[in-house]
């Protein structure tokens, strides 16, 4: 018998997917693109959304269709190429770029204004930050509860407050676009959307999302039905 997720679990899975993707890159690059694009902001935003939102959604859907693993997704290109692809994705999203960036960006935004940006506060903050990350990671079966039901709503509330504050109390008028955005707004938005690394992250997060669905009793080998709505949400 096929087990179907409850609507509440699908919403929580969608929230968890949101929380996994909205990280340091999404705090750095969208404001930078908006500031530099000036009057060309909508053209740049369109390019940005393709690589920062569209491609990650397609990746999550593809991984759900094949069962959530990069190895299954990369079968058509061969085992060696698949291993290389998985290695590059895990290293880029892990120790080389994205993971250290989550600690440094959150420190610079939330802690550095109070402590200064010297090395010692950053070191202490990083130890505490990654200790919490390890603690949460030790219980993968509870990710839907810890991330989907707790962390994601906090992120949404914070982003709503930030967005409302930016609209009600803007820092200034729209500036003139930089030369790069005057000449190629779409292309620059497209590239900066990729630099969020959400597309590479989707290759890694896909199995996490699928396993979260399985933790709620979904037993299909390819649990696309509950995962696709959560990815689109």
Coordinates of N, CA and C in Angstrom, one line a residue:
X1 N 0.8 -1.2 0.0 CA 0.0 0.0 0.0 C 0.9 1.2 0.0
X2 N 0.6 2.2 -0.9 CA 1.3 3.4 -1.0 C 0.9 4.4 0.1
X3 N 1.9 4.9 0.9 CA 1.6 5.8 2.0 C 1.7 7.2 1.4
X4 N 0.7 8.0 1.7 CA 0.7 9.4 1.2 C 1.0 10.3 2.4
X5 N 1.8 11.3 2.2 CA 2.1 12.3 3.2 C 0.8 13.2 3.5
X6 N 0.6 13.5 4.7 CA -0.4 14.5 5.1 C 0.0 15.9 4.5
X7 N -1.1 16.7 4.4 CA -0.8 18.1 3.9 C 0.1 18.8 4.8
X8 N 0.0 18.6 6.1 CA 0.9 19.2 7.1 C 2.4 18.8 6.8
X9 N 2.6 17.5 6.5 CA 3.9 17.1 6.3 C 4.5 17.6 5.0
X10 N 3.6 17.7 4.0 CA 4.1 18.3 2.7 C 4.5 19.7 2.9
X11 N 3.7 20.5 3.7 CA 4.1 21.9 3.9 C 5.4 22.0 4.7
X12 N 5.5 21.1 5.7 CA 6.8 21.1 6.5 C 8.0 20.7 5.6
X13 N 7.7 19.8 4.7 CA 8.8 19.4 3.7 C 9.2 20.6 2.8
X14 N 8.1 21.3 2.4 CA 8.4 22.5 1.6 C 9.2 23.5 2.4
X15 N 8.8 23.7 3.7 CA 9.5 24.7 4.5 C 11.0 24.2 4.7
X16 N 11.2 22.9 4.9 CA 12.5 22.4 5.1 C 13.4 22.6 3.8
X17 N 12.7 22.4 2.7 CA 13.4 22.7 1.4 C 13.8 24.1 1.3
X18 N 12.9 25.0 1.7 CA 13.2 26.4 1.7 C 14.4 26.8 2.6
X19 N 14.3 26.2 3.8 CA 15.4 26.5 4.8 C 16.8 26.0 4.3
X20 N 16.8 24.8 3.6 CA 18.0 24.3 3.1 C 18.7 25.2 2.1
X21 N 17.8 25.8 1.2 CA 18.3 26.6 0.1 C 18.6 28.0 0.5
X22 N 17.8 28.6 1.4 CA 18.0 30.0 1.7 C 19.1 30.1 2.7
X23 N 20.3 30.4 2.2 CA 21.5 30.5 3.1 C 22.3 31.7 2.8
X24 N 23.6 31.6 3.0 CA 24.5 32.7 2.8 C 24.5 33.4 1.5
X25 N 24.5 32.5 0.4 CA 24.4 33.0 -0.9 C 23.2 33.9 -1.2
X26 N 22.1 33.5 -0.6 CA 20.9 34.3 -0.9 C 20.8 35.6 -0.1
X27 N 21.7 35.7 0.9 CA 21.8 36.9 1.6 C 22.8 37.9 1.0
X28 N 23.8 37.3 0.3 CA 24.9 38.1 -0.3 C 24.4 38.7 -1.7
X29 N 24.0 37.8 -2.6 CA 23.9 38.1 -4.0 C 22.7 38.9 -4.4
X30 N 21.5 38.6 -3.9 CA 20.3 39.3 -4.3 C 20.4 40.8 -4.0
X31 N 20.8 41.2 -2.8 CA 21.0 42.7 -2.6 C 22.0 43.3 -3.5
X32 N 23.1 42.6 -3.7 CA 24.2 43.1 -4.5 C 23.7 43.3 -6.0
X33 N 23.0 42.3 -6.5 CA 22.4 42.4 -7.8 C 21.5 43.6 -7.9
X34 N 20.6 43.7 -6.9 CA 19.6 44.8 -6.9 C 20.3 46.2 -6.9
X35 N 21.3 46.3 -6.1 CA 22.0 47.6 -5.9 C 22.8 47.9 -7.2
X36 N 23.5 47.0 -7.8 CA 24.3 47.3 -9.0 C 23.5 47.4 -10.3
X37 N 22.3 46.7 -10.3 CA 21.5 46.7 -11.5 C 20.8 48.0 -11.8
X38 N 20.5 48.7 -10.7 CA 19.8 50.0 -10.8 C 18.5 49.9 -11.6
X39 N 18.4 50.7 -12.6 CA 17.1 50.7 -13.4 C 16.9 49.4 -14.2
X40 N 17.9 48.6 -14.3 CA 17.8 47.3 -15.0 C 17.5 46.2 -14.1
X41 N 17.0 46.5 -12.9 CA 16.8 45.4 -11.8 C 15.9 44.3 -12.3
X42 N 14.9 44.6 -13.0 CA 14.0 43.5 -13.4 C 14.6 42.5 -14.4
X43 N 15.4 43.1 -15.3 CA 16.1 42.2 -16.3 C 17.1 41.4 -15.6
X44 N 17.8 42.0 -14.7 CA 18.8 41.2 -13.9 C 18.1 40.2 -13.0
X45 N 17.0 40.5 -12.4 CA 16.3 39.6 -11.5 C 15.8 38.4 -12.3
X46 N 15.4 38.6 -13.6 CA 14.9 37.5 -14.4 C 16.1 36.5 -14.6
X47 N 17.2 37.0 -15.0 CA 18.4 36.1 -15.1 C 18.8 35.4 -13.8
X48 N 18.7 36.2 -12.7 CA 19.1 35.6 -11.4 C 18.1 34.5 -11.0
X49 N 16.8 34.7 -11.3 CA 15.9 33.7 -10.9 C 16.0 32.4 -11.6
X50 N 16.5 32.4 -12.8 CA 16.7 31.2 -13.6 C 17.7 30.3 -13.0
X51 N 18.8 30.8 -12.5 CA 19.9 30.0 -12.0 C 19.8 29.8 -10.5
X52 N 19.1 30.8 -9.8 CA 19.0 30.7 -8.3 C 17.8 30.0 -7.8
X53 N 16.8 29.9 -8.7 CA 15.5 29.3 -8.3 C 15.1 28.2 -9.3
X54 N 15.1 28.5 -10.6 CA 14.6 27.5 -11.6 C 15.4 26.3 -11.7
X55 N 16.8 26.4 -11.8 CA 17.6 25.2 -11.9 C 17.6 24.4 -10.6
X56 N 17.6 25.0 -9.4 CA 17.5 24.1 -8.2 C 16.2 23.4 -8.2
X57 N 15.1 24.0 -8.6 CA 13.8 23.3 -8.5 C 13.8 22.1 -9.5
X58 N 14.4 22.3 -10.7 CA 14.5 21.3 -11.7 C 15.3 20.1 -11.2
X59 N 16.4 20.5 -10.5 CA 17.3 19.5 -9.9 C 16.6 18.6 -8.9
X60 N 15.9 19.3 -8.0 CA 15.2 18.6 -6.9 C 14.1 17.6 -7.5
X61 N 13.4 18.1 -8.5 CA 12.4 17.3 -9.2 C 13.1 16.1 -9.9
X62 N 14.2 16.3 -10.6 CA 14.9 15.2 -11.2 C 15.4 14.2 -10.2
X63 N 16.0 14.6 -9.1 CA 16.5 13.7 -8.1 C 15.3 12.9 -7.4
X64 N 14.2 13.6 -7.3 CA 13.0 12.9 -6.7 C 12.6 11.8 -7.7
X65 N 12.6 12.1 -9.0 CA 12.2 11.1 -10.0 C 13.1 9.8 -10.0
X66 N 14.4 10.0 -9.7 CA 15.4 8.9 -9.8 C 15.6 8.3 -8.4
X67 N 15.0 8.9 -7.3 CA 15.2 8.3 -6.0 C 16.0 9.1 -5.1
X68 N 16.5 10.2 -5.5 CA 17.2 11.1 -4.6 C 18.7 11.1 -4.6
X69 N 19.4 10.2 -5.3 CA 20.8 10.1 -5.3 C 21.5 10.7 -6.5
X70 N 22.6 11.3 -6.3 CA 23.4 11.8 -7.5 C 23.9 10.7 -8.4
X71 N 24.2 9.6 -7.7 CA 24.7 8.4 -8.5 C 23.6 7.9 -9.5
X72 N 22.4 7.9 -9.1 CA 21.3 7.5 -10.0 C 21.0 8.5 -11.1
X73 N 21.1 9.8 -10.7 CA 20.9 10.9 -11.7 C 22.0 10.9 -12.7
X74 N 23.2 10.5 -12.4 CA 24.3 10.6 -13.3 C 24.6 9.3 -14.0
X75 N 23.7 8.3 -13.9 CA 23.9 7.1 -14.6 C 24.1 7.2 -16.1
X76 N 23.4 8.1 -16.8 CA 23.6 8.2 -18.3 C 25.0 8.7 -18.7
X77 N 25.7 9.4 -17.8 CA 27.0 9.9 -18.2 C 28.1 8.9 -17.8
X78 N 27.8 7.8 -17.2 CA 28.8 6.8 -16.8 C 29.3 7.0 -15.4
X79 N 29.8 5.9 -14.8 CA 30.2 5.8 -13.4 C 31.3 6.8 -13.1
X80 N 32.4 6.9 -13.9 CA 33.5 7.7 -13.6 C 33.1 9.2 -13.6
X81 N 32.4 9.6 -14.6 CA 31.9 11.0 -14.7 C 30.9 11.3 -13.5
X82 N 30.1 10.3 -13.2 CA 29.2 10.5 -12.1 C 29.9 10.7 -10.8
X83 N 30.9 9.9 -10.5 CA 31.7 10.1 -9.3 C 32.4 11.4 -9.2
X84 N 32.9 11.9 -10.4 CA 33.5 13.2 -10.4 C 32.5 14.3 -10.2
X85 N 31.3 14.2 -10.8 CA 30.3 15.2 -10.5 C 29.9 15.2 -9.1
X86 N 29.7 14.1 -8.5 CA 29.3 14.0 -7.1 C 30.4 14.6 -6.2
X87 N 31.6 14.3 -6.5 CA 32.8 14.8 -5.7 C 32.8 16.3 -5.7
X88 N 32.7 16.8 -7.0 CA 32.8 18.3 -7.1 C 31.7 19.0 -6.4
X89 N 30.4 18.4 -6.5 CA 29.3 19.0 -5.8 C 29.5 19.0 -4.3
X90 N 29.9 17.8 -3.8 CA 30.0 17.7 -2.3 C 31.1 18.6 -1.8
X91 N 32.2 18.7 -2.5 CA 33.3 19.5 -2.0 C 33.0 21.0 -2.1
X92 N 32.3 21.4 -3.2 CA 31.9 22.8 -3.4 C 30.9 23.2 -2.3
X93 N 29.9 22.4 -2.1 CA 28.8 22.7 -1.1 C 29.3 22.5 0.3
X94 N 30.3 21.6 0.4 CA 30.8 21.3 1.7 C 32.0 22.2 2.2
X95 N 33.2 21.6 2.3 CA 34.3 22.3 3.0 C 34.9 23.4 2.2
X96 N 34.8 23.4 0.8 CA 35.5 24.4 0.0 C 34.9 25.8 0.0
X97 N 33.6 25.8 -0.2 CA 33.0 27.1 -0.4 C 31.7 27.4 0.4
X98 N 30.7 26.7 0.2 CA 29.4 27.1 0.7 C 29.3 26.9 2.2
X99 N 29.8 25.8 2.8 CA 29.6 25.6 4.2 C 30.4 26.7 5.1
X100 N 31.7 26.9 4.8 CA 32.3 28.0 5.5 C 31.7 29.4 5.3
X101 N 31.1 29.6 4.1 CA 30.4 30.9 3.9 C 29.2 31.1 4.8
X102 N 28.5 30.0 5.1 CA 27.3 30.2 6.0 C 27.7 30.7 7.4
X103 N 28.9 30.3 7.9 CA 29.3 30.8 9.2 C 29.8 32.2 9.1
X104 N 30.6 32.5 8.1 CA 31.2 33.9 8.0 C 30.1 34.9 7.7
X105 N 29.2 34.6 6.8 CA 28.1 35.6 6.5 C 27.2 35.8 7.7
X106 N 26.8 34.8 8.4 CA 25.9 35.0 9.5 C 26.7 35.7 10.6
X107 N 28.0 35.5 10.8 CA 28.8 36.2 11.7 C 28.8 37.7 11.4
X108 N 29.1 38.0 10.1 CA 29.3 39.4 9.7 C 28.0 40.2 9.8
X109 N 26.9 39.5 9.6 CA 25.6 40.2 9.6 C 25.0 40.3 11.0
X110 N 25.2 39.3 11.8 CA 24.5 39.3 13.2 C 25.4 39.6 14.3
X111 N 26.7 39.2 14.3 CA 27.6 39.2 15.4 C 28.7 40.3 15.3
X112 N 29.3 40.5 14.2 CA 30.4 41.4 14.0 C 30.0 42.8 14.4
X113 N 28.8 43.3 14.1 CA 28.5 44.7 14.6 C 28.6 44.9 16.1
X114 N 28.5 43.8 16.8 CA 28.6 43.9 18.3 C 30.0 43.6 18.8
X115 N 30.7 42.7 18.2 CA 32.0 42.2 18.7 C 33.2 42.7 17.9
X116 N 32.9 43.3 16.7 CA 34.0 43.6 15.8 C 34.3 42.4 14.9
X117 N 35.1 42.6 13.9 CA 35.3 41.6 12.9 C 36.7 41.0 13.0
X118 N 37.3 40.9 14.3 CA 38.6 40.3 14.5 C 38.4 38.8 14.4
X119 N 39.6 38.1 14.4 CA 39.6 36.7 14.2 C 39.1 35.9 15.4
X120 N 39.3 36.3 16.6 CA 38.9 35.5 17.8 C 37.4 35.4 17.9
X121 N 36.6 36.5 17.8 CA 35.1 36.3 17.8 C 34.6 35.4 16.7
X122 N 35.2 35.5 15.5 CA 34.8 34.7 14.4 C 35.1 33.2 14.7
X123 N 36.2 32.9 15.3 CA 36.6 31.6 15.6 C 35.7 31.0 16.7
X124 N 35.4 31.7 17.7 CA 34.5 31.2 18.8 C 33.1 31.0 18.2
X125 N 32.6 31.9 17.4 CA 31.3 31.8 16.8 C 31.2 30.6 15.9
X126 N 32.3 30.4 15.1 CA 32.3 29.2 14.2 C 32.3 27.9 14.9
X127 N 33.0 27.8 16.1 CA 33.0 26.6 16.9 C 31.5 26.3 17.3
X128 N 30.9 27.3 17.9 CA 29.5 27.2 18.4 C 28.6 26.8 17.3
X129 N 28.7 27.6 16.2 CA 27.8 27.4 15.0 C 27.9 26.0 14.4
X130 N 29.1 25.5 14.2 CA 29.2 24.2 13.6 C 29.0 23.1 14.6
X131 N 29.1 23.3 15.9 CA 28.7 22.3 16.9 C 27.2 22.1 16.9
X132 N 26.4 23.2 16.7 CA 25.0 23.1 16.6 C 24.6 22.4 15.3
X133 N 25.4 22.7 14.2 CA 25.1 22.0 12.9 C 25.3 20.5 13.0
X134 N 26.4 20.1 13.7 CA 26.7 18.7 13.9 C 25.6 18.0 14.7
X135 N 25.2 18.7 15.8 CA 24.2 18.2 16.7 C 22.9 17.9 15.9
X136 N 22.5 18.8 15.0 CA 21.3 18.7 14.2 C 21.5 17.5 13.2
X137 N 22.7 17.5 12.7 CA 22.9 16.5 11.6 C 23.0 15.0 12.2
X138 N 23.2 14.9 13.5 CA 23.3 13.6 14.0 C 21.9 12.9 14.1
X139 N 20.9 13.6 13.9 CA 19.5 13.1 13.9 C 18.8 13.4 12.6
X140 N 19.2 12.7 11.5 CA 18.6 13.0 10.2 C 17.2 12.7 10.1
X141 N 16.7 11.8 10.9 CA 15.3 11.5 10.9 C 14.4 12.6 11.4
X142 N 15.0 13.5 12.1 CA 14.2 14.6 12.7 C 14.4 15.9 12.0
X143 N 15.0 15.9 10.8 CA 15.3 17.1 10.1 C 14.0 17.8 9.7
X144 N 12.9 17.0 9.4 CA 11.7 17.6 9.0 C 11.1 18.4 10.2
X145 N 11.3 18.0 11.4 CA 10.8 18.7 12.6 C 11.7 19.9 12.9
X146 N 13.1 19.7 13.0 CA 14.0 20.7 13.4 C 14.1 21.8 12.4
X147 N 14.2 21.4 11.1 CA 14.4 22.4 10.1 C 13.0 22.9 9.5
X148 N 12.2 21.9 9.2 CA 10.9 22.3 8.5 C 9.9 23.0 9.4
X149 N 9.8 22.5 10.7 CA 8.8 23.1 11.6 C 9.4 24.2 12.5
X150 N 10.7 24.3 12.6 CA 11.2 25.3 13.5 C 12.1 26.4 12.8
X151 N 13.2 25.9 12.1 CA 14.1 26.9 11.5 C 13.5 27.6 10.3
X152 N 12.7 27.0 9.5 CA 12.2 27.6 8.3 C 11.2 28.7 8.6
X153 N 10.2 28.5 9.6 CA 9.4 29.7 10.0 C 10.1 30.9 10.5
X154 N 11.2 30.6 11.3 CA 12.0 31.7 11.8 C 12.7 32.5 10.6
X155 N 13.2 31.7 9.6 CA 13.8 32.4 8.5 C 12.7 33.2 7.7
X156 N 11.5 32.7 7.5 CA 10.5 33.4 6.8 C 10.1 34.7 7.5
X157 N 9.9 34.6 8.8 CA 9.6 35.8 9.6 C 10.6 36.8 9.5
X158 N 11.9 36.4 9.6 CA 13.0 37.4 9.6 C 13.1 38.0 8.2
X159 N 12.9 37.2 7.1 CA 12.9 37.8 5.8 C 11.8 38.7 5.5
X160 N 10.6 38.4 6.1 CA 9.4 39.3 5.9 C 9.7 40.6 6.6
X161 N 10.2 40.6 7.8 CA 10.5 41.8 8.6 C 11.5 42.6 7.8
X162 N 12.6 42.0 7.3 CA 13.6 42.7 6.6 C 13.1 43.3 5.3
X163 N 12.2 42.6 4.6 CA 11.6 43.1 3.3 C 10.7 44.3 3.6
X164 N 9.9 44.2 4.6 CA 9.0 45.3 5.0 C 9.8 46.5 5.4
X165 N 10.8 46.3 6.2 CA 11.6 47.4 6.6 C 12.3 48.1 5.5
X166 N 12.8 47.3 4.5 CA 13.4 47.9 3.3 C 12.5 48.7 2.5
X167 N 11.2 48.2 2.4 CA 10.2 49.0 1.6 C 9.7 50.2 2.3
X168 N 9.5 50.1 3.6 CA 9.0 51.2 4.4 C 10.0 52.3 4.6
X169 N 11.2 51.8 5.0 CA 12.3 52.7 5.3 C 13.5 52.4 4.3
X170 N 13.4 52.8 3.0 CA 14.5 52.5 2.1 C 15.7 53.3 2.4
X171 N 16.9 52.6 2.1 CA 18.2 53.3 2.4 C 18.4 54.5 1.5
X172 N 17.7 54.5 0.3 CA 17.9 55.6 -0.6 C 17.2 55.3 -1.9
X173 N 17.3 56.2 -2.9 CA 16.6 56.0 -4.1 C 17.4 55.0 -5.0
X174 N 16.8 54.5 -6.0 CA 17.4 53.6 -6.9 C 18.6 54.2 -7.6
X175 N 19.8 53.6 -7.5 CA 21.0 54.2 -8.1 C 21.1 53.9 -9.5
X176 N 22.0 54.5 -10.2 CA 22.3 54.2 -11.6 C 23.0 52.9 -11.7
X177 N 22.7 52.1 -12.7 CA 23.3 50.8 -12.9 C 24.8 50.9 -13.2
X178 N 25.5 50.0 -12.7 CA 27.0 49.9 -13.0 C 27.1 49.6 -14.5
X179 N 28.3 49.8 -15.0 CA 28.6 49.6 -16.4 C 28.3 48.2 -16.8
X180 N 28.7 47.2 -16.0 CA 28.4 45.8 -16.3 C 26.9 45.5 -16.5
X181 N 26.1 46.1 -15.7 CA 24.7 45.9 -15.8 C 24.0 46.7 -16.8
X182 N 24.6 47.8 -17.2 CA 24.1 48.6 -18.3 C 24.3 47.9 -19.6
X183 N 25.4 47.1 -19.7 CA 25.7 46.4 -21.0 C 25.1 45.0 -21.0
X184 N 25.0 44.3 -19.9 CA 24.5 42.9 -19.9 C 23.8 42.6 -18.5
X185 N 22.7 43.2 -18.3 CA 22.0 43.0 -17.0 C 21.5 41.6 -16.8
X186 N 21.0 41.0 -17.9 CA 20.5 39.6 -17.8 C 21.6 38.6 -17.5
X187 N 22.7 38.8 -18.2 CA 23.8 37.8 -18.1 C 24.5 37.9 -16.7
X188 N 24.6 39.2 -16.2 CA 25.2 39.3 -14.9 C 24.3 38.8 -13.8
X189 N 23.0 39.0 -13.9 CA 22.0 38.4 -13.0 C 22.1 36.9 -13.1
X190 N 22.2 36.3 -14.3 CA 22.3 34.9 -14.5 C 23.5 34.3 -13.8
X191 N 24.6 34.9 -13.9 CA 25.9 34.4 -13.3 C 25.8 34.5 -11.8
X192 N 25.3 35.7 -11.3 CA 25.2 35.8 -9.8 C 24.2 34.9 -9.2
X193 N 23.2 34.5 -9.9 CA 22.3 33.5 -9.4 C 22.9 32.2 -9.3
X194 N 23.8 31.8 -10.2 CA 24.6 30.6 -10.1 C 25.5 30.6 -8.9
X195 N 26.1 31.8 -8.6 CA 27.0 31.9 -7.6 C 26.4 31.7 -6.2
X196 N 25.1 31.7 -6.1 CA 24.5 31.3 -4.8 C 24.8 29.9 -4.5
X197 N 25.1 29.1 -5.5 CA 25.5 27.7 -5.4 C 24.3 26.8 -5.1
X198 N 23.0 27.4 -5.3 CA 21.9 26.6 -5.0 C 21.7 25.4 -5.9
X199 N 22.1 25.6 -7.2 CA 22.0 24.5 -8.1 C 22.9 23.3 -7.7
X200 N 24.1 23.6 -7.3 CA 25.0 22.5 -6.8 C 24.5 22.0 -5.5
X201 N 23.9 22.9 -4.7 CA 23.4 22.5 -3.4 C 22.2 21.5 -3.6
X202 N 21.4 21.7 -4.7 CA 20.3 20.8 -4.9 C 20.8 19.4 -5.2
X203 N 21.9 19.3 -5.8 CA 22.5 17.9 -6.0 C 22.7 17.2 -4.7
X204 N 23.1 18.0 -3.7 CA 23.4 17.4 -2.4 C 22.1 17.2 -1.5
X205 N 21.2 18.3 -1.6 CA 20.1 18.3 -0.7 C 19.0 17.3 -1.2
X206 N 19.0 16.9 -2.5 CA 18.0 16.1 -3.0 C 17.8 14.8 -2.2
X207 N 18.9 14.1 -1.8 CA 18.8 12.9 -1.0 C 18.3 13.2 0.4
X208 N 18.6 14.4 0.9 CA 18.2 14.8 2.2 C 16.6 15.0 2.2
X209 N 16.1 15.6 1.2 CA 14.7 15.9 1.1 C 13.9 14.6 0.9
X210 N 14.5 13.7 0.0 CA 13.8 12.4 -0.2 C 13.8 11.6 1.1
X211 N 14.9 11.6 1.8 CA 15.0 10.8 3.1 C 14.0 11.4 4.1
X212 N 13.9 12.7 4.1 CA 12.9 13.3 5.0 C 11.5 12.8 4.7
X213 N 11.2 12.7 3.4 CA 9.9 12.2 3.1 C 9.7 10.7 3.5
X214 N 10.8 9.9 3.4 CA 10.8 8.5 3.8 C 10.6 8.4 5.3
X215 N 11.1 9.4 6.0 CA 11.0 9.3 7.5 C 9.6 9.5 8.0
X216 N 8.7 9.9 7.1 CA 7.3 10.1 7.4 C 6.5 8.9 6.8
X217 N 7.2 7.8 6.4 CA 6.5 6.6 6.0 C 6.4 6.4 4.5
X218 N 6.9 7.3 3.7 CA 6.9 7.1 2.2 C 7.8 6.0 1.9
X219 N 7.4 5.0 1.2 CA 8.2 3.8 1.0 C 8.5 3.6 -0.5
X220 N 8.0 4.4 -1.4 CA 8.4 4.2 -2.8 C 9.8 4.4 -3.0
X221 N 10.4 3.7 -3.9 CA 11.8 3.8 -4.3 C 12.1 5.2 -4.9
X222 N 11.1 5.8 -5.6 CA 11.2 7.1 -6.1 C 10.1 8.0 -5.7
X223 N 10.2 8.6 -4.5 CA 9.1 9.3 -3.9 C 8.9 10.7 -4.5
X224 N 8.6 10.7 -5.8 CA 8.5 12.0 -6.4 C 7.2 12.8 -6.0
X225 N 6.1 12.0 -5.8 CA 4.8 12.7 -5.5 C 4.8 13.7 -4.4
X226 N 5.4 13.3 -3.2 CA 5.4 14.3 -2.1 C 6.6 15.3 -2.2
X227 N 7.7 14.9 -2.9 CA 8.8 15.8 -3.0 C 8.6 16.9 -4.0
X228 N 8.0 16.6 -5.1 CA 7.8 17.7 -6.1 C 7.0 18.8 -5.6
X229 N 5.8 18.6 -5.0 CA 5.1 19.7 -4.5 C 5.9 20.6 -3.4
X230 N 6.7 19.9 -2.6 CA 7.5 20.6 -1.6 C 8.5 21.4 -2.3
X231 N 9.1 20.9 -3.4 CA 10.1 21.7 -4.1 C 9.5 22.9 -4.7
X232 N 8.3 22.8 -5.3 CA 7.7 23.9 -6.0 C 7.2 24.9 -4.9
X233 N 6.8 24.4 -3.8 CA 6.4 25.4 -2.7 C 7.5 26.2 -2.2

